[in-house]
C-alpha positions as a printed Julia matrix, in Angstrom:
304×3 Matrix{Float64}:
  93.94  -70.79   23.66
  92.29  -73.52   25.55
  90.12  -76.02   23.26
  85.94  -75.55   23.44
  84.58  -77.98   25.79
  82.17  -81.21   24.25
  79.19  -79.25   25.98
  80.07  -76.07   23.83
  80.42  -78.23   20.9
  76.66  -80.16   21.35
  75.27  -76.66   21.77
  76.64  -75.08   18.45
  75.55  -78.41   17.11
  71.97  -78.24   17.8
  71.66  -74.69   17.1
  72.35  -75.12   13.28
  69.99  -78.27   13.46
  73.33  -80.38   12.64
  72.33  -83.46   14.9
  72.12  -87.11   13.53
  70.52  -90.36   14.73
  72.96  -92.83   15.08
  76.23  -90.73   14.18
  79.51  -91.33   15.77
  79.58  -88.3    18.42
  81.07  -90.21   20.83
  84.23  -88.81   20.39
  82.62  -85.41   21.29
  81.01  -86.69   24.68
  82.86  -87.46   27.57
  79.48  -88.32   29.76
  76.87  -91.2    29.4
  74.25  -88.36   29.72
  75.71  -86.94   26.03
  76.22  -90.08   24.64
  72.2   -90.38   25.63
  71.52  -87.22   23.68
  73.19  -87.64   21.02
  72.45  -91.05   20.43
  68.53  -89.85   20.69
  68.49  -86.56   18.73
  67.58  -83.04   19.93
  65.38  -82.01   22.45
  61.73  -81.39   21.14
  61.44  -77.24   21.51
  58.85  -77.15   18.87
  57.85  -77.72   15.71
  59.8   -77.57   12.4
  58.09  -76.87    8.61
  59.52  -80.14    7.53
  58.38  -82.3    10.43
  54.67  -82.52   10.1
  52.13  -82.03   12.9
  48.65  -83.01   13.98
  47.8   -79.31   14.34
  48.32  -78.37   10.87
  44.65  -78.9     9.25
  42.94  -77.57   12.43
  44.75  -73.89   11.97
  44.55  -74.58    8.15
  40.52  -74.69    9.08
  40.73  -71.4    10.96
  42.33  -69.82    7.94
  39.85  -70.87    5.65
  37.3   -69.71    8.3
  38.93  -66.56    8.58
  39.26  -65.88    4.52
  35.45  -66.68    4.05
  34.62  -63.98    6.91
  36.79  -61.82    5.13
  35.2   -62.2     1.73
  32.02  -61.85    3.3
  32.73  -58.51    4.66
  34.26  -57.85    1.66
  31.05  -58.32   -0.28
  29.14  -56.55    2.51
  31.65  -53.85    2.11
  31.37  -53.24   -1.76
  27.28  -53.5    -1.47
  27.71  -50.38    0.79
  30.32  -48.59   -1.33
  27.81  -48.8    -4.02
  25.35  -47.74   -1.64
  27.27  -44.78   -0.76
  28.44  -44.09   -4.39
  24.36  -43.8    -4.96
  23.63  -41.84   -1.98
  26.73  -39.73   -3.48
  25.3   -39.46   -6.64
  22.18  -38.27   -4.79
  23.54  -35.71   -3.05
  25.93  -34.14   -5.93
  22.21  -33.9    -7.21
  20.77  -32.31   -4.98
  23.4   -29.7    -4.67
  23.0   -29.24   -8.14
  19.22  -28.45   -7.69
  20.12  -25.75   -4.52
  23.12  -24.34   -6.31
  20.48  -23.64   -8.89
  18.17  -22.32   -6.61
  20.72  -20.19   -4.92
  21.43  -18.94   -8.05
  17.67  -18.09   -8.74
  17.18  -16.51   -5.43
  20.65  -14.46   -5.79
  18.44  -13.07   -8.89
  15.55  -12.87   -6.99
  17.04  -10.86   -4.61
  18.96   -8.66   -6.7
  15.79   -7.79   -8.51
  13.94   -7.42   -4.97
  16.69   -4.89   -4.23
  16.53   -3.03   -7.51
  12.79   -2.25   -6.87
  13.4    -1.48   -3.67
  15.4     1.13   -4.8
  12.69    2.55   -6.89
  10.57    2.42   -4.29
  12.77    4.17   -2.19
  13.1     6.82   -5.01
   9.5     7.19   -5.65
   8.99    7.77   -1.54
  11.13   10.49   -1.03
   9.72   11.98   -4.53
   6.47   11.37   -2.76
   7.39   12.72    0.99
   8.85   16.05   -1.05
   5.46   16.03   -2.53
   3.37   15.88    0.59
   5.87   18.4     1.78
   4.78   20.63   -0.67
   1.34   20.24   -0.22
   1.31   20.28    3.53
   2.91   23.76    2.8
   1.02   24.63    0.01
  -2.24   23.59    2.28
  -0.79   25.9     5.32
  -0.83   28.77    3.09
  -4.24   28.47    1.89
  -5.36   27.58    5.55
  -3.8    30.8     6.36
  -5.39   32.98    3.15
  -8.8    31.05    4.45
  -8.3    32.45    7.75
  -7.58   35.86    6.58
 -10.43   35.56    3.96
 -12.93   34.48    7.15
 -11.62   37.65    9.21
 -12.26   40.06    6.12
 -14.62   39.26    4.24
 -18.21   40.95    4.9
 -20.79   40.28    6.59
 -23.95   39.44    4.71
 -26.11   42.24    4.26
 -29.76   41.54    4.9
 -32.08   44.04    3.44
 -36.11   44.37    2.62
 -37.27   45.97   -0.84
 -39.39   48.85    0.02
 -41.54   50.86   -2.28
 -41.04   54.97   -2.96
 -44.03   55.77   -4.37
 -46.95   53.18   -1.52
 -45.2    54.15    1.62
 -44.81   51.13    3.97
 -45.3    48.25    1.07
 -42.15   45.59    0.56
 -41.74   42.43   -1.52
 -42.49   39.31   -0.11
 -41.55   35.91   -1.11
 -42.99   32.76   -0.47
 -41.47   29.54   -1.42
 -43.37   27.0     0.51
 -42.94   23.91   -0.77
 -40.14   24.66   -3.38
 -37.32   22.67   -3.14
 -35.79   21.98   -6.55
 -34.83   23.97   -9.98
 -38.03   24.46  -12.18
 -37.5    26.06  -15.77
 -40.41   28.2   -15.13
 -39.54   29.4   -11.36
 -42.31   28.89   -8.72
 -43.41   30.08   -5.38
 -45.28   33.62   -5.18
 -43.97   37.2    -5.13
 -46.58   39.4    -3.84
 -46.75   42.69   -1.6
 -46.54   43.02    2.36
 -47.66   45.81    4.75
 -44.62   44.21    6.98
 -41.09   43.79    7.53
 -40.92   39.95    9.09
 -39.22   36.57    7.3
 -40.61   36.67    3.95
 -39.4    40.24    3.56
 -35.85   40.31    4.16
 -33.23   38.81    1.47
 -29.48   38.01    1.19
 -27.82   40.54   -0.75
 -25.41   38.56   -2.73
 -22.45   39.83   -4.78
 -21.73   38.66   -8.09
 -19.05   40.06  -10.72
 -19.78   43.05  -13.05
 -21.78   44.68   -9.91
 -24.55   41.98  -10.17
 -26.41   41.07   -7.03
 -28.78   38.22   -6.1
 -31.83   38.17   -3.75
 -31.5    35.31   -1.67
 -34.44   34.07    0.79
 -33.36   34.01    4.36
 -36.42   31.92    5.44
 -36.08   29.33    1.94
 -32.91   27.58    1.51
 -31.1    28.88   -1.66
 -34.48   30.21   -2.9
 -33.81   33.65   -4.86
 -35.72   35.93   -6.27
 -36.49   35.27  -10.13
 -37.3    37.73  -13.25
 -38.98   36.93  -16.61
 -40.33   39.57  -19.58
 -42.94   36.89  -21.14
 -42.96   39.43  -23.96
 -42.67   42.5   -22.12
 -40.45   44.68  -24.44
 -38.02   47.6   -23.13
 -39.75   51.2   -23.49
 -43.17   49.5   -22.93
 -45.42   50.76  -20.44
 -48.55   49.07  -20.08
 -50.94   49.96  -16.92
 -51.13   46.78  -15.31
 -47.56   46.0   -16.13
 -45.9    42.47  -17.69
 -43.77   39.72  -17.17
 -42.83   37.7   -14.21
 -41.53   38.05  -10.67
 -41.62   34.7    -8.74
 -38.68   32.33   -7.47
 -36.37   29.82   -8.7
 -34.19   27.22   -6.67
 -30.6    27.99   -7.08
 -29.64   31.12   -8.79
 -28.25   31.61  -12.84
 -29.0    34.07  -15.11
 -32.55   34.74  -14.4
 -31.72   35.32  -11.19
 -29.11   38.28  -10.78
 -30.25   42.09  -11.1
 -28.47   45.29  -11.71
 -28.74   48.37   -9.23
 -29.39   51.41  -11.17
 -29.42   54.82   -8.91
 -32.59   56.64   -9.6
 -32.92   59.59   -7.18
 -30.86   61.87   -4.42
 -32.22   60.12   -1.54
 -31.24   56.24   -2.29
 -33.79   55.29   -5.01
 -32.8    52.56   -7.26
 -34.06   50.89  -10.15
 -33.7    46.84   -9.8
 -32.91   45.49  -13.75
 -32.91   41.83  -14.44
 -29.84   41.91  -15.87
 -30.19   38.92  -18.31
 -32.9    41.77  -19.61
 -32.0    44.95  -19.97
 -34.29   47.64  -20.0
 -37.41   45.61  -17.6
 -37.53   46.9   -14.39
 -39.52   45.53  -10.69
 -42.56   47.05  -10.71
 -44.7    47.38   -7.5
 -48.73   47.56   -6.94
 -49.23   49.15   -3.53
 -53.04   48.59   -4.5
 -53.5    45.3    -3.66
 -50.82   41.99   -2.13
 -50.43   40.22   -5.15
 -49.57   43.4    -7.36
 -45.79   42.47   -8.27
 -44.34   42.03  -11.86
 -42.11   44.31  -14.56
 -42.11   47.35  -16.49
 -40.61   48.62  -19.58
 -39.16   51.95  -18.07
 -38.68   53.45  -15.22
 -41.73   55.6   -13.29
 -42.77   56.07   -9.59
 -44.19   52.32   -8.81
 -40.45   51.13  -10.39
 -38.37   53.06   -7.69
 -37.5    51.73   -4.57
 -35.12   51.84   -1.46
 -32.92   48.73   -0.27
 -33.42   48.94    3.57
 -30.43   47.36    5.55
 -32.16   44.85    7.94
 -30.08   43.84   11.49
């Protein structure tokens, strides 16, 4: 093996920092250029911790520089962590408040939905009902209609006297236009059929009728005894005949068949056993009777 060379040997030297001023290394170097090295010390490649420096208190400086910065942000850092934990605190509020609300509206809503419900119930009950009636109300449309294409047509008639040929009631109700206990208007005698002469025949129950003005609005024809008793037969007759505004009691007759040839006997019914009584002697000659004679007979002529 051939022995390391002096330059090998400086080399290992100065990398383990094994140089000395003033040592004997002359035995080691062969050259005046190594003797010069090693007689000076190492080359200067930079600096070593135990060889002090003039840079040391300038990057000591920056350090401090750099650690006050860093507490700064430090500080500026916890002042907005705390600012955050607040704001956090806030909001952990707040989502307590809407949880709540949510949880009133969920209630809300489930109480909206339950009447909705009912309501739904109560409309169909409520469409079945209208239903019914919308069926119920074609029926009686339809009995209406039937009712219109049967039922009669009015019969007019005039009230003529058997025994004074060519003599009928006639009513006059000028001016009467509401009920009166005691009646009103006149009843007299015409030599005429014309306006005043001809009355509504209207039907009633128990074969009652009613003699209704066609020239008077719902003016009929109106009975009273005044103390006219039944089987009385005084000459000049008693009681009342006039007219009354709307028709009750007073106001519906019975027709009694009195003869072969159509007479008839016209009984208040509300009192039996008075009868119409005609005077063909003079217009105004128109009351009762307790029985029946000649001037109580008369014939219902139909009237087109």
């Amino acid at each position: 093996m051939m022995p390391a060379s002096p330059r090998s040997a400086a080399s290992d030297i100065d990398m383990f920092r094994l140089w000395r001023h003033g040592s004997n290394t002359t035995t080691a170097c062969h050259t005046p250029s190594e003797r010069n090295v090693a007689d000076h010390g190492p080359p200067s490649y930079g600096n070593y911790p135990n060889e002090p420096t003039n840079t040391q208190p300038q990057a000591h400086q920056a350090l401090q520089t750099t650690i006050t910065q860093l507490r700064q942000e430090s500080a500026h850092l916890q002042t907005t962590i705390t600012q955050l934990r607040q704001e956090g605190a806030q909001l952990q509020t707040t989502i307590t408040q809407l949880r709540q609300e949510n949880t009133q509206l969920q209630t809300t809503i489930t109480q909206l939905r339950q009447e909705n419900t009912q309501l739904q119930s109560k409309a169909q009950g409520l469409e079945t009902t209208v239903t019914q009636l919308r069926h119920e109300n074609t029926q009686l449309q339809s009995k209406a209609q039937s009712l219109t294409r049967t039922a009669p047509t009015p019969v007019r008639v005039a009230i003529k006297s058997v025994h004074f040929g060519g003599r009928y009631v006639s009513m006059d109700a000028s001016g009467f236009r509401s009920h009166h206990p005691a009646g009103g208007g006149h009843v007299k005698v015409q030599t005429y059929i014309a306006g005043w002469e001809i009355f509504e025949l209207v039907r009633h129950p128990d074969n009652l009728v009613s003699f209704k003005s066609t020239c008077f609005d719902n003016i009929f024809l109106r009975a009273e005894p005044k103390g006219l008793s039944p089987g009385q037969t005084p000459g000049p007759g008693g009681g009342l005949v006039n007219c009354q505004y709307g028709c009750e009691g007073w106001e519906k007759f019975r027709i009694l068949k009195v003869g072969e040839h159509g007479e008839v006997a016209i009984e208040p019914a509300e009192f039996p056993g008075r009868y119409l009584r005609v005077d063909g002697n003079w217009l105004h000659g128109m009351n009762l009777q307790g029985a029946v004679n000649a001037w109580e007979k008369f014939y219902l002529v139909v009237v087109s």
